[in-house]
Each structure stands twice: as C-alpha cells, then as structure tokens.
Coordinates of C-alpha atoms in Angstrom, one line a residue:
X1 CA 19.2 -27.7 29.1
X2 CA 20.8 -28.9 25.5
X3 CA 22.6 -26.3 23.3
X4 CA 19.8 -26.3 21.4
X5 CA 17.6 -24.8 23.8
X6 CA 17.5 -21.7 25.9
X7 CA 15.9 -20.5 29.1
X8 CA 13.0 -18.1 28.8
X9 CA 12.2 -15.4 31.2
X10 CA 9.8 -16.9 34.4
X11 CA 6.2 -16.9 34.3
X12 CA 6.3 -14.5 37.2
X13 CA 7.5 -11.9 34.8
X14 CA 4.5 -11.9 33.0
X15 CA 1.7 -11.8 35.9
X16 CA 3.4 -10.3 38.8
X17 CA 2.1 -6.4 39.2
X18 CA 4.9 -5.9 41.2
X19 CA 7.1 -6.6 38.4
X20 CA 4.8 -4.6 36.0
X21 CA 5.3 -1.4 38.0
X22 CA 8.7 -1.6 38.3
X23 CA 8.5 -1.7 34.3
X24 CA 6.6 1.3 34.7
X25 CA 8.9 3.2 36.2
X26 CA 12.5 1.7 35.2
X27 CA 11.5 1.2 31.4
X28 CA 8.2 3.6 30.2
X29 CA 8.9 6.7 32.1
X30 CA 12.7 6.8 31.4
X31 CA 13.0 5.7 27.7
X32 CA 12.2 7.3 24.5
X33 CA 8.0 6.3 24.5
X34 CA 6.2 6.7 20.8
X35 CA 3.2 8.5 21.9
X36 CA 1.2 10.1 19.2
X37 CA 1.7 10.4 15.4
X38 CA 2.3 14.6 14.7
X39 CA 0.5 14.9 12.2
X40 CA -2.9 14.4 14.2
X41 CA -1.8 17.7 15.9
X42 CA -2.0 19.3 13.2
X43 CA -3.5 22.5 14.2
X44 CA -2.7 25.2 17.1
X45 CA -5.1 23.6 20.4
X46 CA -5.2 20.5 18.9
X47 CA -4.3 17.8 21.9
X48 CA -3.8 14.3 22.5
X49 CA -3.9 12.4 25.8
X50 CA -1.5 8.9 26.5
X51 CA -0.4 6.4 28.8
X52 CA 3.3 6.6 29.8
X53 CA 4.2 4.5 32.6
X54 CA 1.5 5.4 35.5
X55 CA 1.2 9.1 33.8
X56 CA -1.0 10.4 31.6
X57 CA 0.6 13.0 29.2
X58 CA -1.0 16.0 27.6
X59 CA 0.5 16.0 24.4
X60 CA -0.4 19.4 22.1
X61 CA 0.6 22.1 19.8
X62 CA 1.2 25.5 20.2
X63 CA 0.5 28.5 18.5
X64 CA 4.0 28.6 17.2
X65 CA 3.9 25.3 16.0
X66 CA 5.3 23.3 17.9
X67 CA 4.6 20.6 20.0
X68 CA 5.2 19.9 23.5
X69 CA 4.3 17.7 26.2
X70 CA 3.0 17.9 29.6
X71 CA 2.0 15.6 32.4
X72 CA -1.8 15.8 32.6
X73 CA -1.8 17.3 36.2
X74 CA -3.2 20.6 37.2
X75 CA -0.3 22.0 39.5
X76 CA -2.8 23.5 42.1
X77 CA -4.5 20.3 43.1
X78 CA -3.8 17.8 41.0
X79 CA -6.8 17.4 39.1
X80 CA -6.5 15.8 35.2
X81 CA -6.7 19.0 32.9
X82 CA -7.9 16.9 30.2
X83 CA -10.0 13.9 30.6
X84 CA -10.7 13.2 26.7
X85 CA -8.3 10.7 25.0
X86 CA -7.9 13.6 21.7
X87 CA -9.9 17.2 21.3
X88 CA -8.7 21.0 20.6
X89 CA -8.8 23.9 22.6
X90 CA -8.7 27.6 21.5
X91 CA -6.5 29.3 23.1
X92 CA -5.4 27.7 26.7
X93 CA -6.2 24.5 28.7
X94 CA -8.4 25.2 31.9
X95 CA -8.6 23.0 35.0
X96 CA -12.3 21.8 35.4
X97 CA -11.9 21.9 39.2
X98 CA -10.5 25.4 40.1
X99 CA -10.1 26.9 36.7
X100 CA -6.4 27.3 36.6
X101 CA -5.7 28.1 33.3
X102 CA -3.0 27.3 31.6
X103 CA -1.3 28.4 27.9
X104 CA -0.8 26.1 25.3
X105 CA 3.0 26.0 26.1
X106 CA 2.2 25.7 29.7
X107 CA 2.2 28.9 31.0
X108 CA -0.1 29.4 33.8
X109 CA -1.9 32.2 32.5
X110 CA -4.7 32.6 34.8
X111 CA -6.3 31.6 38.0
X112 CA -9.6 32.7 40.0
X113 CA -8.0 35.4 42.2
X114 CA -4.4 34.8 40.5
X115 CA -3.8 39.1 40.8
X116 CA -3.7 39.3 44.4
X117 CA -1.1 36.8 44.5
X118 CA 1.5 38.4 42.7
X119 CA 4.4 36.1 44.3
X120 CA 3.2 33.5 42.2
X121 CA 5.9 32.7 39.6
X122 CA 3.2 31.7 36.2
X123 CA 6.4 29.9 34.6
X124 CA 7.3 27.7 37.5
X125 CA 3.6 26.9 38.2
X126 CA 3.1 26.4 35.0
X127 CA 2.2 22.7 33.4
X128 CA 5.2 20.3 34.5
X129 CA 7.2 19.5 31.0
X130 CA 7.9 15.9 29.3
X131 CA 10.7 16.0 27.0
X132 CA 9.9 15.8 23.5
X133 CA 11.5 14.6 20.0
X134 CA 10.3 14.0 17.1
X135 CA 11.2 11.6 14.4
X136 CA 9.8 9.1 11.3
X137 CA 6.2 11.9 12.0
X138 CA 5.7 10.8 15.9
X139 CA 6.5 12.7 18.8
X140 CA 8.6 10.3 21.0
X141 CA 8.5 11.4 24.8
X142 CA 10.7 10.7 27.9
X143 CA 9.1 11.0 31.5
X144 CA 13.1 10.8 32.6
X145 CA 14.9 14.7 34.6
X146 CA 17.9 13.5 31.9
X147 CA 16.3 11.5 29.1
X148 CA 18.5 8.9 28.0
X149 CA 20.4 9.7 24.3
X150 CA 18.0 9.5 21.7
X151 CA 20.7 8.2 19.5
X152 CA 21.2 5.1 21.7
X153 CA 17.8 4.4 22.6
X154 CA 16.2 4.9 19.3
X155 CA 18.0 5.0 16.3
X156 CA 20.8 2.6 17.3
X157 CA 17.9 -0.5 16.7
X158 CA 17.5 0.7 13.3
X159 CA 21.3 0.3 13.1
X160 CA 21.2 -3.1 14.8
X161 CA 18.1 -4.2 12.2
X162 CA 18.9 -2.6 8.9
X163 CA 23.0 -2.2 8.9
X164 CA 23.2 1.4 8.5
X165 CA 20.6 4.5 9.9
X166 CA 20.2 5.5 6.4
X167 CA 18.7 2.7 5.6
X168 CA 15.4 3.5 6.8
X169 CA 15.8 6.9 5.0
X170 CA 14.3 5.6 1.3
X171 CA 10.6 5.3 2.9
X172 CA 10.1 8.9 4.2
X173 CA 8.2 7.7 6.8
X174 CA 7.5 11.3 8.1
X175 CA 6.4 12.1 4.6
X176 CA 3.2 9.4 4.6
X177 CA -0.1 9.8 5.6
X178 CA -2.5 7.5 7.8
X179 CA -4.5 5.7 5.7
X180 CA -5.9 3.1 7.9
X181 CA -5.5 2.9 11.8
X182 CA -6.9 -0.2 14.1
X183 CA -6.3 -0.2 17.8
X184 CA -6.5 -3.5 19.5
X185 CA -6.9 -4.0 22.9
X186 CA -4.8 -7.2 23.7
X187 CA -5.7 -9.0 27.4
X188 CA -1.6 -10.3 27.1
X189 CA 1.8 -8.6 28.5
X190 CA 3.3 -6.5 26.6
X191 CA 7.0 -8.9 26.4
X192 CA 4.7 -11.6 25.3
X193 CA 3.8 -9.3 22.1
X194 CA 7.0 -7.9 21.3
X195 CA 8.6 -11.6 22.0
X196 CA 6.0 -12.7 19.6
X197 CA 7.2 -9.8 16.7
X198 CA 10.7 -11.1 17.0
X199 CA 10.4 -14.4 15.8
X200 CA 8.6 -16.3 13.1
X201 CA 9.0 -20.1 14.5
X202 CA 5.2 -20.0 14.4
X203 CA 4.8 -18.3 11.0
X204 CA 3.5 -21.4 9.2
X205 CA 1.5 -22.7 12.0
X206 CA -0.7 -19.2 12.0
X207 CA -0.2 -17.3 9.1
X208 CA -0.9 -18.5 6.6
X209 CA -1.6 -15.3 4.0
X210 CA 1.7 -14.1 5.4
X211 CA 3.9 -17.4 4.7
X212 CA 2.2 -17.0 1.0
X213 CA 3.3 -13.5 0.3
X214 CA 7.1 -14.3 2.1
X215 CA 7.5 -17.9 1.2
X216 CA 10.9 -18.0 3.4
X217 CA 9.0 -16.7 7.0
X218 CA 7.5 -20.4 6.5
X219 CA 11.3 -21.9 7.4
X220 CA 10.9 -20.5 10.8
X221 CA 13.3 -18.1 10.8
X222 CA 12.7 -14.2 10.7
X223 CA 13.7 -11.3 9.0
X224 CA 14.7 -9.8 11.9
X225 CA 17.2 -13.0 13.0
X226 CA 19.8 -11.4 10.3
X227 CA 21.5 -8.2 10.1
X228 CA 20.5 -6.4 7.1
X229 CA 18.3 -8.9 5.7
X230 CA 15.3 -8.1 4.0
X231 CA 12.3 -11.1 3.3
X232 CA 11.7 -11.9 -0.4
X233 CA 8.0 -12.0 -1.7
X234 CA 7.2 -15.1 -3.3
X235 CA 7.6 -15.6 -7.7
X236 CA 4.3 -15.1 -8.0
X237 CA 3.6 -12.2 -6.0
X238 CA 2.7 -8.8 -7.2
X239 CA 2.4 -7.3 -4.0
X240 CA 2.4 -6.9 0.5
X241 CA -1.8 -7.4 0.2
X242 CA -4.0 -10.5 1.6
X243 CA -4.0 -12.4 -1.9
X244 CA -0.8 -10.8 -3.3
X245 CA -2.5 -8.9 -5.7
X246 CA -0.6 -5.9 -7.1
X247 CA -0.2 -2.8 -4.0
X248 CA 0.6 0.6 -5.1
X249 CA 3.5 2.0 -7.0
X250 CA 6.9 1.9 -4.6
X251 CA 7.8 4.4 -2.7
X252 CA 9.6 7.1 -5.0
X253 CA 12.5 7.7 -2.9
X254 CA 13.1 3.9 -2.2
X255 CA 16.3 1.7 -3.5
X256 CA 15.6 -1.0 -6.0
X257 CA 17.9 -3.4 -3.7
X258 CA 14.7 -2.9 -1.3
X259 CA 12.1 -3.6 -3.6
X260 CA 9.9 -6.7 -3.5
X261 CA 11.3 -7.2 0.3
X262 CA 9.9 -6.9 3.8
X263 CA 12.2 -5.4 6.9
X264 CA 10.9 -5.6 10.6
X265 CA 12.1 -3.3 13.4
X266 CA 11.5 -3.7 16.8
X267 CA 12.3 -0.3 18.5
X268 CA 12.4 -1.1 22.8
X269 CA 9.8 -0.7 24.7
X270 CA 7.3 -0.1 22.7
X271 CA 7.5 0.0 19.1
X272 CA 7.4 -2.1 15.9
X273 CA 8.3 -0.8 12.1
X274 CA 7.5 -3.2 8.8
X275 CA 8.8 -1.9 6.1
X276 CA 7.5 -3.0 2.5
X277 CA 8.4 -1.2 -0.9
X278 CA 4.8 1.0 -0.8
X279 CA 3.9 1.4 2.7
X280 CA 4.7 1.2 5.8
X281 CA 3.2 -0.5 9.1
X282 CA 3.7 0.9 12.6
X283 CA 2.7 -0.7 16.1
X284 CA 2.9 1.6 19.4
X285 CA 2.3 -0.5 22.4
X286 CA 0.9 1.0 25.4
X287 CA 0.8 -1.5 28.2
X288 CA -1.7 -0.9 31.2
X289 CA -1.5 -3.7 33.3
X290 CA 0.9 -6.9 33.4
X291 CA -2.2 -8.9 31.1
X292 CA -3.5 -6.0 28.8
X293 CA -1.7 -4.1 26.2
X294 CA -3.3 -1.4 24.0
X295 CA -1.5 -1.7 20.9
X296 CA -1.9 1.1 18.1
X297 CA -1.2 0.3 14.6
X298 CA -1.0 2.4 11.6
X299 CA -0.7 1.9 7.8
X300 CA 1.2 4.8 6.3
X301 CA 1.2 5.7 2.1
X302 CA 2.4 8.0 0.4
X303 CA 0.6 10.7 0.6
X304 CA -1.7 10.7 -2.9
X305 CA -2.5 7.5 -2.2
X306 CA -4.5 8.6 0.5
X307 CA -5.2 12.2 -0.5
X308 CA -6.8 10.2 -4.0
X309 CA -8.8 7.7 -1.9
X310 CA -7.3 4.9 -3.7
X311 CA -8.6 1.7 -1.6
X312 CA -5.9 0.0 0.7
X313 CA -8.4 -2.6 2.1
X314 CA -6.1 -5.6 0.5
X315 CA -2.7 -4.4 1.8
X316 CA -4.9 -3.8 5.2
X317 CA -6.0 -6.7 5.5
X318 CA -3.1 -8.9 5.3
X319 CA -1.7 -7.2 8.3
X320 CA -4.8 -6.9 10.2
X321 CA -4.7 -10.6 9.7
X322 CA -1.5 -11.3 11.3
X323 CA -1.9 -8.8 13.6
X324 CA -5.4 -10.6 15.1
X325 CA -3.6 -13.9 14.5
X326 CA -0.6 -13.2 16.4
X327 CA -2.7 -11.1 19.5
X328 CA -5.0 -14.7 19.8
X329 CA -1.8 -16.3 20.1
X330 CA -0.5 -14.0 22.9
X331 CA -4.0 -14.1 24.9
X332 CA -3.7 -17.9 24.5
X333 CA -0.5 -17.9 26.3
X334 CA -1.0 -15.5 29.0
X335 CA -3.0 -17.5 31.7
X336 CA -0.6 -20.4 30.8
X337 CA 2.0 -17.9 32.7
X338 CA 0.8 -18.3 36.2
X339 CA 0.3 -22.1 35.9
X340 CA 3.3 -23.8 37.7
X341 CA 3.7 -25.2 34.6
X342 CA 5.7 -22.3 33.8
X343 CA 7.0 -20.9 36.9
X344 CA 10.9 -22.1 35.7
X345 CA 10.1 -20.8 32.2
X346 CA 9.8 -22.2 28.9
X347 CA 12.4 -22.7 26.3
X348 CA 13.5 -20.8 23.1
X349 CA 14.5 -23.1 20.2
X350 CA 17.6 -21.7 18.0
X351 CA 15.9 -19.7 15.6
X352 CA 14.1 -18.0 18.8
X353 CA 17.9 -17.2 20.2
X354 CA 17.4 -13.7 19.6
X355 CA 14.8 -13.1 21.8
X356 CA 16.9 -14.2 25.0
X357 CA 18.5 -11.0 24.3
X358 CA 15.8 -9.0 25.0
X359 CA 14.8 -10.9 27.9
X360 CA 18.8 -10.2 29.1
X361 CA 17.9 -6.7 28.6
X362 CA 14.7 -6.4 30.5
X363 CA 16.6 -8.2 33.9
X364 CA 19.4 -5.7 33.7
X365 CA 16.8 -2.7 33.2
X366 CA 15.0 -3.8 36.7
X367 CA 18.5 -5.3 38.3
X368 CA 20.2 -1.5 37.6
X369 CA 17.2 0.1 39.0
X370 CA 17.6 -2.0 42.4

C-alpha cells in the first residue's frame, strides 16, 4: 500500500449479519439514535413508532407535554402495543392481546381483573422507559441503562465540523418547519451511505446539478474534509435549488460570513445535517438489515415559508437529486461486497482519508464490546 492510499474496512463488514447485529447492539441501542422530528407529536396521544437497533420504540406525548419514549412491549406478555408506524390515542395505549392498558407516560393504568391483584406495583409494570433528549426539534433516544453523554456523542461532531457549537446556532433548526419529506428505502449498508456523505471524490462523476451550484465539490474534495469550512456557490448562482435559481430569503438569525455557503455534518450513527443560508436538510438513517437502510430526509424552512405555501420544489429537487444519485451509487456497490474481490477491502485515495477514521471508530465500537 503507497502513502497515497489507505485500507478500507473488509467486505465482510458490509454483508456479514453477524457483524450487523453486533452493530445493533454495540452502536444503535447505546448511542444517542434521531428517532422522530417533535413537532409531528404535536398533540397529547399523538405517537410514533421506530426502529432502534432490534427494538421498536413507542415514541409519544403526554398530556403534560412532554415527550417520552418506551419500548414497544406490553409488560404482561410481550405483545407490540402499537403496530402502526404513526397514529394518536385519547387517553392511554391498550394492549390488543390482554388489554393491559397503559397511560400515556407509561403507567399501567388498567388491566382485565387488575383490582384483585392489588400487589401489583402499576409504576414498575408500567411501559419500560427509553431515555429521551431533545435537540435541533428531534427527540434523540438511547436504548443504553447509562446513556452515553449527550455532549460527547452528539454535539461534539458539530464541534469537530463547524469549529465551535454555536456555530450551528444561526439556522434555528428547532424553529423550521417540514416542508418536504421523502423516505427512501436504500437495499445498501448503512457505512456504505454515511461513507458515501463524507466524501465528494465522486462529486463530478454523479452530480452534476450539485458540482454546478458548488463549483469547488467538483475538485474532489469535501466540505466536510476541513474544519470550519463552508462550500462557496458558484458566481452565477442565486441560490441551493436544481438550476440555481434564486431560494428564499436567508435565514434571519444567520451570519453573513455563512451566506452563499453549504456546511455538511455527519452526526454518528445515524445522522446527516446540510446546512445552506435558507434551509436546512436532514437525513435519519434507520438500518434494518446489513443490505437495506431506511433513510428519512427532511427539508426544513423557516416557518412562513411553509405556513405561506410558497413552492420549495427547486430547492427539493436538487437534493432529491443527489440523494437518488448517491443511494444508486451505494446499491451499486453493495453486492460487489461479498465478491472476493473485495474480501481484503478496497482503498481510500487522500481526499477520502477522513473516512478511515470512521472506519477506526466502528472496529473499536465492536472490539470494546468483545
């Protein structure tokens, strides 16, 4: 191997279910997950159902307010409470196999013949709890007895990104609303995605609308290779849409030093953040199996631009592009990963460096758990 070029993780890592359950366990259920934007929880009852890991977690708000999280499991027999993906309840969730009922904070609050067993403690049979935090308007949820520090987990890659925390603070992401939302379902592992995010060596092979609106991306190298570094758009650009045609206004609370430029965050395990000076775009990856990912993106605005019905097709579609552009790209490469072609690995080239880091990460996340 020259200097130039690196080792990449083995083939096996991408195919092997052994490997993906040990992920399941070792990274999903014990990191910070992004599980569901709050805001479509708006109401008392309303509820949403995800894929952590090999759980599925009931995900709702209470008539206080707040939200909180569950695993999906009635605590009598072990029957799924809720089998829809998203819905709202009244008042309490029941179990459609014995009727155990159960509060919207978890309490067990009633059972067929639940009075004549007055031993029953209703608090420690109630729903089994998933911690919960919330931050950028998305409730982030750890499957982990002693969840790992938020801080570290979380807001130390917006650090590592952007040079400072604060830096992220001039979008208010919690402040925008949805305005478009595409889920793809992506027959690929979920490294091969988020190995795809980091870099943009392929940039001017596949994308071409992006490489128009940030000329540099078409050098190879991306945004996300330097520490505080933020992609121009190109002289002639107006604005982050599929012909560079002029966006929205930018974002009120945003710097000029971040105008006309486009920051990329990937948040581990699960999460990518583009930032641009009127929206924003945000990936949450839920991986079911080592060769299909479900991967959630949103386009957030400020919040007249959606409440107003302005149209957000063009700034859409330009992501939507890449995101269907890069996906192909990863469902191209994932049967190439059992071929013993690839059982040593392939190679990263030097403006690809970065991503050996994240392959470093993912051995000592399974190596610490043996």
């Amino acid at each position: 191997m020259t200097g130039s070029l690196i080792s990449t993780l083995e083939g096996r890592y991408y195919t092997d279910p052994a490997i993906f359950v040990r992920e399941q366990e070792n990274i999903f259920e014990k990191m910070w997950f992004c599980a569901v934007k709050s805001g479509d929880l708006a109401n008392p009852g309303d509820f949403r159902t995800v894929q952590v890991g090999r759980e599925s977690v009931l995900i709702a708000r209470d008539r206080h307010g707040a939200l909180n999280a569950f695993l999906n499991v009635c605590r009598h027999r072990g029957a799924r409470i809720c089998v829809d993906e998203a819905g709202s309840v009244k008042r309490a969730f029941q179990c459609p196999y014995h009727a155990w009922t159960y509060a919207l904070d978890g309490k067990l609050i009633a059972a067929p013949n639940l009075t004549s067993m007055p031993d029953v403690d209703r608090v420690e049979y109630g729903l089994t709890k998933v911690h919960l935090r919330e931050w950028l308007g998305y409730a982030w949820v750890s499957l982990a007895d002693e969840p790992p520090s938020f801080e570290d987990d979380v807001l130390s890659a917006v650090t590592e990104r952007l040079g400072t925390l604060e830096a992220i603070d001039g979008y208010e992401i919690d402040q925008l609303s949805v305005g478009k939302r595409i889920v793809y379902d992506v027959k690929a592992n979920w490294k091969l995605i988020i190995e795809n995010f980091m870099e943009c060596y392929h940039c001017a092979t596949i994308h071409p609308e992006l490489t128009e609106v940030l000329p540099e991306f078409a050098d190879g190298y991306a945004a996300q290779y330097y520490v505080g570094h933020g992609a121009e758009f190109g002289d002639e650009i107006k604005g982050f849409t599929v012909d560079g045609s002029e966006g929205f206004g930018k974002l009120s609370a945003l710097e000029e030093e971040r105008d006309r430029k486009y920051y990329a965050i990937t948040i581990k395990p699960q999460v990518f953040i583009n930032l641009v000076p009127d929206h924003v775009i945000l990936h949450r990856m839920y991986p079911l199996a080592a060769d299909r990912t479900i991967v959630e993106c949103d386009w957030l605005y400020a919040k007249e631009v959606v409440d107003t019905g302005r149209d957000v097709s063009r700034s859409v579609e330009l992501f939507h592009r890449v995101n269907e552009q890069d996906f192909e790209a990863c469902e191209r490469c994932q049967p190439a990963m059992a071929s013993r072609a690839y059982a040593r690995g392939g190679v990263l080239v030097p403006s690809e460096h970065h991503i050996g880091g994240f392959h470093t990460w993912l051995v000592q996340k399974l190596e610490s758990a043996d």
